mmCIF file of C-alpha atoms and ligand atoms in Angstrom:
data_model
loop_
_atom_site.group_PDB
_atom_site.id
_atom_site.type_symbol
_atom_site.label_atom_id
_atom_site.label_comp_id
_atom_site.label_asym_id
_atom_site.label_seq_id
_atom_site.Cartn_x
_atom_site.Cartn_y
_atom_site.Cartn_z
ATOM 1 C CA UNK A 1 78.714 229.480 -20.093
ATOM 2 C CA UNK A 2 81.894 231.499 -19.923
ATOM 3 C CA UNK A 3 83.291 230.489 -16.569
ATOM 4 C CA UNK A 4 86.916 229.473 -17.131
ATOM 5 C CA UNK A 5 89.990 228.743 -15.033
ATOM 6 C CA UNK A 6 92.832 231.173 -14.521
ATOM 7 C CA UNK A 7 95.116 228.667 -16.227
ATOM 8 C CA UNK A 8 93.026 228.790 -19.419
ATOM 9 C CA UNK A 9 93.079 232.602 -19.457
ATOM 10 C CA UNK A 10 96.803 232.698 -18.821
ATOM 11 C CA UNK A 11 97.572 230.324 -21.693
ATOM 12 C CA UNK A 12 96.209 232.719 -24.312
ATOM 13 C CA UNK A 13 97.672 235.782 -22.573
ATOM 14 C CA UNK A 14 101.146 234.224 -22.549
ATOM 15 C CA UNK A 15 100.888 233.075 -26.149
ATOM 16 C CA UNK A 16 99.730 236.481 -27.407
ATOM 17 C CA UNK A 17 101.676 238.761 -25.039
ATOM 18 C CA UNK A 18 98.979 240.606 -23.174
ATOM 19 C CA UNK A 19 97.760 240.605 -19.563
ATOM 20 C CA UNK A 20 94.335 239.847 -18.122
ATOM 21 C CA UNK A 21 93.066 242.254 -15.474
ATOM 22 C CA UNK A 22 91.965 240.963 -12.089
ATOM 23 C CA UNK A 23 89.430 243.310 -10.576
ATOM 24 C CA UNK A 24 88.376 243.112 -6.924
ATOM 25 C CA UNK A 25 84.581 242.998 -6.909
ATOM 26 C CA UNK A 26 83.342 243.772 -3.417
ATOM 27 C CA UNK A 27 79.659 244.061 -4.228
ATOM 28 C CA UNK A 28 77.031 243.416 -6.872
ATOM 29 C CA UNK A 29 77.598 246.736 -8.651
ATOM 30 C CA UNK A 30 81.289 245.965 -9.122
ATOM 31 C CA UNK A 31 80.616 242.423 -10.360
ATOM 32 C CA UNK A 32 78.081 243.651 -12.930
ATOM 33 C CA UNK A 33 80.273 246.540 -14.094
ATOM 34 C CA UNK A 34 83.429 244.498 -14.611
ATOM 35 C CA UNK A 35 81.562 241.871 -16.598
ATOM 36 C CA UNK A 36 79.712 244.441 -18.672
ATOM 37 C CA UNK A 37 82.985 246.260 -19.418
ATOM 38 C CA UNK A 38 84.611 242.949 -20.411
ATOM 39 C CA UNK A 39 81.726 242.170 -22.774
ATOM 40 C CA UNK A 40 81.864 245.615 -24.343
ATOM 41 C CA UNK A 41 85.628 245.372 -24.766
ATOM 42 C CA UNK A 42 85.535 241.745 -25.964
ATOM 43 C CA UNK A 43 88.048 241.056 -23.234
ATOM 44 C CA UNK A 44 88.577 238.203 -20.794
ATOM 45 C CA UNK A 45 88.589 239.247 -17.124
ATOM 46 C CA UNK A 46 89.076 237.913 -13.625
ATOM 47 C CA UNK A 47 86.592 238.895 -10.929
ATOM 48 C CA UNK A 48 87.915 238.439 -7.425
ATOM 49 C CA UNK A 49 87.083 238.750 -3.791
ATOM 50 C CA UNK A 50 89.900 239.029 -1.251
ATOM 51 C CA UNK A 51 89.629 237.264 2.086
ATOM 52 C CA UNK A 52 90.105 240.625 3.876
ATOM 53 C CA UNK A 53 87.014 241.921 2.096
ATOM 54 C CA UNK A 54 84.843 238.965 3.126
ATOM 55 C CA UNK A 55 83.565 240.725 6.290
ATOM 56 C CA UNK A 56 81.778 243.252 4.030
ATOM 57 C CA UNK A 57 80.100 240.567 1.922
ATOM 58 C CA UNK A 58 80.599 236.996 3.138
ATOM 59 C CA UNK A 59 82.040 234.540 0.626
ATOM 60 C CA UNK A 60 78.978 232.344 1.063
ATOM 61 C CA UNK A 61 76.751 235.148 -0.308
ATOM 62 C CA UNK A 62 78.917 236.948 -2.849
ATOM 63 C CA UNK A 63 80.659 233.782 -4.116
ATOM 64 C CA UNK A 64 77.588 232.164 -5.747
ATOM 65 C CA UNK A 65 76.663 235.515 -7.357
ATOM 66 C CA UNK A 66 80.162 235.805 -8.851
ATOM 67 C CA UNK A 67 80.057 232.254 -10.214
ATOM 68 C CA UNK A 68 76.578 232.748 -11.703
ATOM 69 C CA UNK A 69 77.526 236.103 -13.251
ATOM 70 C CA UNK A 70 80.626 234.547 -14.820
ATOM 71 C CA UNK A 71 78.638 231.597 -16.201
ATOM 72 C CA UNK A 72 76.169 233.968 -17.841
ATOM 73 C CA UNK A 73 78.826 236.296 -19.287
ATOM 74 C CA UNK A 74 79.374 236.447 -23.045
ATOM 75 C CA UNK A 75 83.167 236.508 -22.569
ATOM 76 C CA UNK A 76 85.548 234.334 -20.590
ATOM 77 C CA UNK A 77 85.622 235.136 -16.888
ATOM 78 C CA UNK A 78 87.619 233.469 -14.110
ATOM 79 C CA UNK A 79 86.318 233.681 -10.539
ATOM 80 C CA UNK A 80 89.201 234.071 -8.134
ATOM 81 C CA UNK A 81 89.868 234.218 -4.384
ATOM 82 C CA UNK A 82 92.408 237.003 -3.904
ATOM 83 C CA UNK A 83 94.901 236.748 -1.019
ATOM 84 C CA UNK A 84 93.518 233.580 0.523
ATOM 85 C CA UNK A 85 95.073 233.382 3.974
ATOM 86 C CA UNK A 86 93.111 230.684 5.796
ATOM 87 C CA UNK A 87 92.362 227.070 4.932
ATOM 88 C CA UNK A 88 88.675 227.765 5.661
ATOM 89 C CA UNK A 89 88.348 230.545 3.070
ATOM 90 C CA UNK A 90 90.265 228.600 0.426
ATOM 91 C CA UNK A 91 88.194 225.455 0.937
ATOM 92 C CA UNK A 92 84.983 227.485 0.885
ATOM 93 C CA UNK A 93 85.954 229.214 -2.377
ATOM 94 C CA UNK A 94 86.748 225.853 -3.979
ATOM 95 C CA UNK A 95 83.443 224.383 -2.799
ATOM 96 C CA UNK A 96 81.584 227.391 -4.222
ATOM 97 C CA UNK A 97 83.063 226.699 -7.649
ATOM 98 C CA UNK A 98 85.748 229.393 -7.831
ATOM 99 C CA UNK A 99 88.010 228.546 -10.762
ATOM 100 C CA UNK A 100 91.094 230.037 -9.155
ATOM 101 C CA UNK A 101 92.458 230.662 -5.669
ATOM 102 C CA UNK A 102 95.453 232.624 -4.491
ATOM 103 C CA UNK A 103 97.247 231.292 -1.489
ATOM 104 C CA UNK A 104 99.202 234.137 0.114
ATOM 105 C CA UNK A 105 101.998 232.657 2.196
ATOM 106 C CA UNK A 106 104.221 235.643 1.493
ATOM 107 C CA UNK A 107 104.724 236.529 5.150
ATOM 108 C CA UNK A 108 105.698 232.975 6.123
ATOM 109 C CA UNK A 109 109.155 231.414 6.132
ATOM 110 C CA UNK A 110 110.183 230.071 2.725
ATOM 111 C CA UNK A 111 109.664 226.396 3.635
ATOM 112 C CA UNK A 112 106.308 227.084 5.304
ATOM 113 C CA UNK A 113 105.156 229.026 2.239
ATOM 114 C CA UNK A 114 106.114 226.001 0.103
ATOM 115 C CA UNK A 115 104.373 223.502 2.396
ATOM 116 C CA UNK A 116 101.120 225.503 2.558
ATOM 117 C CA UNK A 117 101.115 226.232 -1.166
ATOM 118 C CA UNK A 118 101.595 222.493 -1.860
ATOM 119 C CA UNK A 119 98.588 221.783 0.348
ATOM 120 C CA UNK A 120 96.424 224.341 -1.468
ATOM 121 C CA UNK A 121 97.490 222.944 -4.849
ATOM 122 C CA UNK A 122 96.393 219.484 -3.658
ATOM 123 C CA UNK A 123 92.953 220.812 -2.603
ATOM 124 C CA UNK A 124 92.531 222.805 -5.823
ATOM 125 C CA UNK A 125 93.348 219.806 -8.031
ATOM 126 C CA UNK A 126 90.230 218.049 -6.694
ATOM 127 C CA UNK A 127 87.977 220.749 -8.233
ATOM 128 C CA UNK A 128 90.151 221.669 -11.211
ATOM 129 C CA UNK A 129 90.787 225.204 -9.951
ATOM 130 C CA UNK A 130 94.050 227.015 -10.640
ATOM 131 C CA UNK A 131 96.390 228.216 -7.893
ATOM 132 C CA UNK A 132 98.315 231.476 -7.666
ATOM 133 C CA UNK A 133 101.051 231.721 -5.026
ATOM 134 C CA UNK A 134 103.246 234.598 -3.868
ATOM 135 C CA UNK A 135 106.998 234.594 -3.400
ATOM 136 C CA UNK A 136 108.540 237.690 -1.845
ATOM 137 C CA UNK A 137 106.044 240.109 -0.357
ATOM 138 C CA UNK A 138 104.066 242.901 -1.998
ATOM 139 C CA UNK A 139 103.449 245.336 0.825
ATOM 140 C CA UNK A 140 101.036 248.161 1.412
ATOM 141 C CA UNK A 141 97.369 248.386 2.100
ATOM 142 C CA UNK A 142 95.156 251.273 1.324
ATOM 143 C CA UNK A 143 98.158 253.427 2.294
ATOM 144 C CA UNK A 144 101.308 251.632 1.175
ATOM 145 C CA UNK A 145 104.481 252.788 2.868
ATOM 146 C CA UNK A 146 108.060 252.958 1.659
ATOM 147 C CA UNK A 147 109.149 250.590 4.436
ATOM 148 C CA UNK A 148 106.800 247.922 3.183
ATOM 149 C CA UNK A 149 108.227 248.310 -0.278
ATOM 150 C CA UNK A 150 111.787 247.587 0.805
ATOM 151 C CA UNK A 151 113.950 245.536 -1.543
ATOM 152 C CA UNK A 152 114.448 242.959 1.202
ATOM 153 C CA UNK A 153 110.888 241.800 0.412
ATOM 154 C CA UNK A 154 111.472 241.477 -3.343
ATOM 155 C CA UNK A 155 111.171 238.050 -4.949
ATOM 156 C CA UNK A 156 114.421 236.112 -4.932
ATOM 157 C CA UNK A 157 115.299 235.098 -8.494
ATOM 158 C CA UNK A 158 117.113 231.894 -7.526
ATOM 159 C CA UNK A 159 114.280 230.767 -5.231
ATOM 160 C CA UNK A 160 111.612 231.329 -7.905
ATOM 161 C CA UNK A 161 112.429 228.176 -9.897
ATOM 162 C CA UNK A 162 112.700 226.010 -6.771
ATOM 163 C CA UNK A 163 109.412 227.449 -5.450
ATOM 164 C CA UNK A 164 107.299 226.850 -8.553
ATOM 165 C CA UNK A 165 108.730 223.397 -9.261
ATOM 166 C CA UNK A 166 108.185 222.201 -5.675
ATOM 167 C CA UNK A 167 104.715 223.696 -5.194
ATOM 168 C CA UNK A 168 103.146 222.992 -8.602
ATOM 169 C CA UNK A 169 101.339 226.363 -8.555
ATOM 170 C CA UNK A 170 99.905 227.701 -11.831
ATOM 171 C CA UNK A 171 100.882 231.370 -11.536
ATOM 172 C CA UNK A 172 103.373 233.286 -9.411
ATOM 173 C CA UNK A 173 102.855 236.707 -7.826
ATOM 174 C CA UNK A 174 106.143 238.567 -7.525
ATOM 175 C CA UNK A 175 107.415 241.533 -5.540
ATOM 176 C CA UNK A 176 109.362 243.900 -7.801
ATOM 177 C CA UNK A 177 108.516 247.307 -6.341
ATOM 178 C CA UNK A 178 104.735 247.577 -6.490
ATOM 179 C CA UNK A 179 102.560 248.096 -3.408
ATOM 180 C CA UNK A 180 98.863 247.718 -2.747
ATOM 181 C CA UNK A 181 97.026 250.994 -2.370
ATOM 182 C CA UNK A 182 98.068 254.551 -3.190
ATOM 183 C CA UNK A 183 101.741 255.153 -4.027
ATOM 184 C CA UNK A 184 103.328 257.765 -1.803
ATOM 185 C CA UNK A 185 106.251 258.215 -4.155
ATOM 186 C CA UNK A 186 106.834 257.417 -7.818
ATOM 187 C CA UNK A 187 106.895 253.612 -8.176
ATOM 188 C CA UNK A 188 110.164 252.268 -9.572
ATOM 189 C CA UNK A 189 109.792 248.720 -10.765
ATOM 190 C CA UNK A 190 112.728 246.320 -10.814
ATOM 191 C CA UNK A 191 112.220 245.148 -14.396
ATOM 192 C CA UNK A 192 115.657 243.499 -14.441
ATOM 193 C CA UNK A 193 114.561 241.229 -11.620
ATOM 194 C CA UNK A 194 111.297 240.460 -13.424
ATOM 195 C CA UNK A 195 113.215 239.569 -16.590
ATOM 196 C CA UNK A 196 115.491 237.228 -14.599
ATOM 197 C CA UNK A 197 112.518 235.514 -12.895
ATOM 198 C CA UNK A 198 110.798 235.145 -16.270
ATOM 199 C CA UNK A 199 113.942 233.480 -17.662
ATOM 200 C CA UNK A 200 113.841 230.941 -14.806
ATOM 201 C CA UNK A 201 110.153 230.008 -14.792
ATOM 202 C CA UNK A 202 107.667 229.211 -17.545
ATOM 203 C CA UNK A 203 104.650 230.166 -15.453
ATOM 204 C CA UNK A 204 102.527 233.274 -15.916
ATOM 205 C CA UNK A 205 103.663 236.038 -13.570
ATOM 206 C CA UNK A 206 101.197 238.130 -11.557
ATOM 207 C CA UNK A 207 101.595 241.815 -10.729
ATOM 208 C CA UNK A 208 99.809 243.001 -7.580
ATOM 209 C CA UNK A 209 99.326 246.683 -6.801
ATOM 210 C CA UNK A 210 98.489 247.662 -10.383
ATOM 211 C CA UNK A 211 96.670 250.900 -9.486
ATOM 212 C CA UNK A 212 98.646 254.082 -10.067
ATOM 213 C CA UNK A 213 101.154 252.532 -12.480
ATOM 214 C CA UNK A 214 101.957 254.127 -15.819
ATOM 215 C CA UNK A 215 101.427 252.745 -19.314
ATOM 216 C CA UNK A 216 105.194 252.158 -19.678
ATOM 217 C CA UNK A 217 105.228 250.138 -16.425
ATOM 218 C CA UNK A 218 102.499 247.865 -17.776
ATOM 219 C CA UNK A 219 104.217 247.561 -21.147
ATOM 220 C CA UNK A 220 107.574 246.622 -19.563
ATOM 221 C CA UNK A 221 105.959 244.131 -17.206
ATOM 222 C CA UNK A 222 103.930 242.420 -19.937
ATOM 223 C CA UNK A 223 107.016 242.234 -22.158
ATOM 224 C CA UNK A 224 108.847 240.407 -19.373
ATOM 225 C CA UNK A 225 106.284 237.790 -18.437
ATOM 226 C CA UNK A 226 103.414 239.417 -16.517
ATOM 227 C CA UNK A 227 100.092 237.908 -17.659
ATOM 228 C CA UNK A 228 97.770 238.935 -14.808
ATOM 229 C CA UNK A 229 97.527 242.418 -13.285
ATOM 230 C CA UNK A 230 95.520 243.154 -10.138
ATOM 231 C CA UNK A 231 93.491 246.351 -9.820
ATOM 232 C CA UNK A 232 91.479 247.541 -6.848
ATOM 233 C CA UNK A 233 92.384 251.030 -5.588
ATOM 234 C CA UNK A 234 91.832 252.838 -8.912
ATOM 235 C CA UNK A 235 88.245 251.548 -8.906
ATOM 236 C CA UNK A 236 87.775 252.740 -5.298
ATOM 237 C CA UNK A 237 89.071 256.205 -6.264
ATOM 238 C CA UNK A 238 86.744 256.380 -9.275
ATOM 239 C CA UNK A 239 83.750 255.282 -7.214
ATOM 240 C CA UNK A 240 84.445 257.630 -4.295
ATOM 241 C CA UNK A 241 84.773 260.602 -6.673
ATOM 242 C CA UNK A 242 81.348 259.828 -8.113
ATOM 243 C CA UNK A 243 79.776 259.222 -4.692
ATOM 244 C CA UNK A 244 81.047 262.642 -3.565
ATOM 245 C CA UNK A 245 79.418 264.268 -6.611
ATOM 246 C CA UNK A 246 76.064 262.630 -5.852
ATOM 247 C CA UNK A 247 76.326 263.639 -2.175
ATOM 248 C CA UNK A 248 77.291 267.218 -3.081
ATOM 249 C CA UNK A 249 74.248 267.475 -5.363
ATOM 250 C CA UNK A 250 72.066 267.100 -2.273
ATOM 251 C CA UNK A 251 70.418 263.954 -3.641
ATOM 252 C CA UNK A 252 68.945 261.501 -1.180
ATOM 253 C CA UNK A 253 68.280 258.935 -3.899
ATOM 254 C CA UNK A 254 70.625 255.990 -3.315
ATOM 255 C CA UNK A 255 69.963 254.561 -6.780
ATOM 256 C CA UNK A 256 71.986 257.502 -8.137
ATOM 257 C CA UNK A 257 74.967 256.183 -6.179
ATOM 258 C CA UNK A 258 74.503 252.733 -7.717
ATOM 259 C CA UNK A 259 74.344 254.127 -11.244
ATOM 260 C CA UNK A 260 77.295 256.466 -10.699
ATOM 261 C CA UNK A 261 79.567 253.847 -9.117
ATOM 262 C CA UNK A 262 78.778 251.303 -11.827
ATOM 263 C CA UNK A 263 79.773 253.831 -14.480
ATOM 264 C CA UNK A 264 82.973 254.708 -12.583
ATOM 265 C CA UNK A 265 84.048 251.066 -12.296
ATOM 266 C CA UNK A 266 83.300 250.380 -15.956
ATOM 267 C CA UNK A 267 85.389 253.358 -17.028
ATOM 268 C CA UNK A 268 88.432 252.286 -14.986
ATOM 269 C CA UNK A 269 88.123 248.669 -16.111
ATOM 270 C CA UNK A 270 87.847 249.539 -19.810
ATOM 271 C CA UNK A 271 90.855 251.820 -19.589
ATOM 272 C CA UNK A 272 92.949 249.076 -17.953
ATOM 273 C CA UNK A 273 91.844 246.488 -20.505
ATOM 274 C CA UNK A 274 93.116 248.746 -23.273
ATOM 275 C CA UNK A 275 96.418 249.278 -21.459
ATOM 276 C CA UNK A 276 96.820 245.553 -20.817
ATOM 277 C CA UNK A 277 96.004 244.676 -24.435
ATOM 278 C CA UNK A 278 93.263 242.249 -23.413
ATOM 279 C CA UNK A 279 90.552 244.045 -25.431
ATOM 280 C CA UNK A 280 89.418 242.438 -28.654
ATOM 281 C CA UNK A 281 90.742 239.009 -27.649
ATOM 282 C CA UNK A 282 87.407 237.192 -27.296
HETATM 283 P P1 13P B 301 95.726 247.940 -5.916
HETATM 284 O O1 13P B 301 94.671 248.190 -4.908
HETATM 285 O O2 13P B 301 96.972 248.691 -5.640
HETATM 286 O O3 13P B 301 95.242 248.099 -7.318
HETATM 287 O O4 13P B 301 96.157 246.390 -5.773
HETATM 288 C C1 13P B 301 95.204 245.413 -6.007
HETATM 289 C C2 13P B 301 95.761 244.065 -5.709
HETATM 290 O O5 13P B 301 96.922 243.779 -5.929
HETATM 291 C C3 13P B 301 94.835 243.060 -5.154
HETATM 292 O O6 13P B 301 95.444 241.852 -4.897
#
């Protein structure tokens, strides 16, 4: 029984200055691989499904599998809804027993983001789940663009204290120069801004767009308050490389794809756990 809340994972990460990886698990192979890697590394982990990925595997099907896999894991695992956008998805995740939900109101007006986050916190308190919110906007998609990474979208330091104290969220995702997806130019993180936000709020800080960042980026971010780092694209890249190899071999045996993608995910996850310093913690 190793299903835990995000809040519990964040407490130890903050106390001992490391970050827990959140890995988007779109299918059964990814769920199994992340958990196996976490067990082998003696690391906590967060398995997550994003609302935009629900069309590929509906929450009602993949959610119970994630919760069961986490319960049976030998290490602590939080089950998280990544980028929850609709009330329906958030309520469904809470009903399914997710121990953490992210409400992404980052494209709303400031006051609307506060009001919706407050509402999600109220719902989550009824099940004991933790809530991550986003202030500022981390842009990008599978092809992040420079425009979406403009400083105008960065998290406002002064607003950060007001936002977390009024919403009661448990973790705050910040925009400091990362983007989701592949970086088109060298990412330059605004560590000064992160340090200033960290000085204002006691809460664990979340870094989205963790794929493609360097070891020094992770080290600087963890030093200045980041306790959760989200990874998706690097796993996709690893899996696609292996799928290409299987296809190029002329194989028609799909089980080879399953085996190869599981190995690719595990390799990426283990590497990140080492970089985040979460290995050997449980
Ligand atoms: P990457 O795909 O850039 O790793 O970002 C993942 C993420 O932040 C999911 O919320």
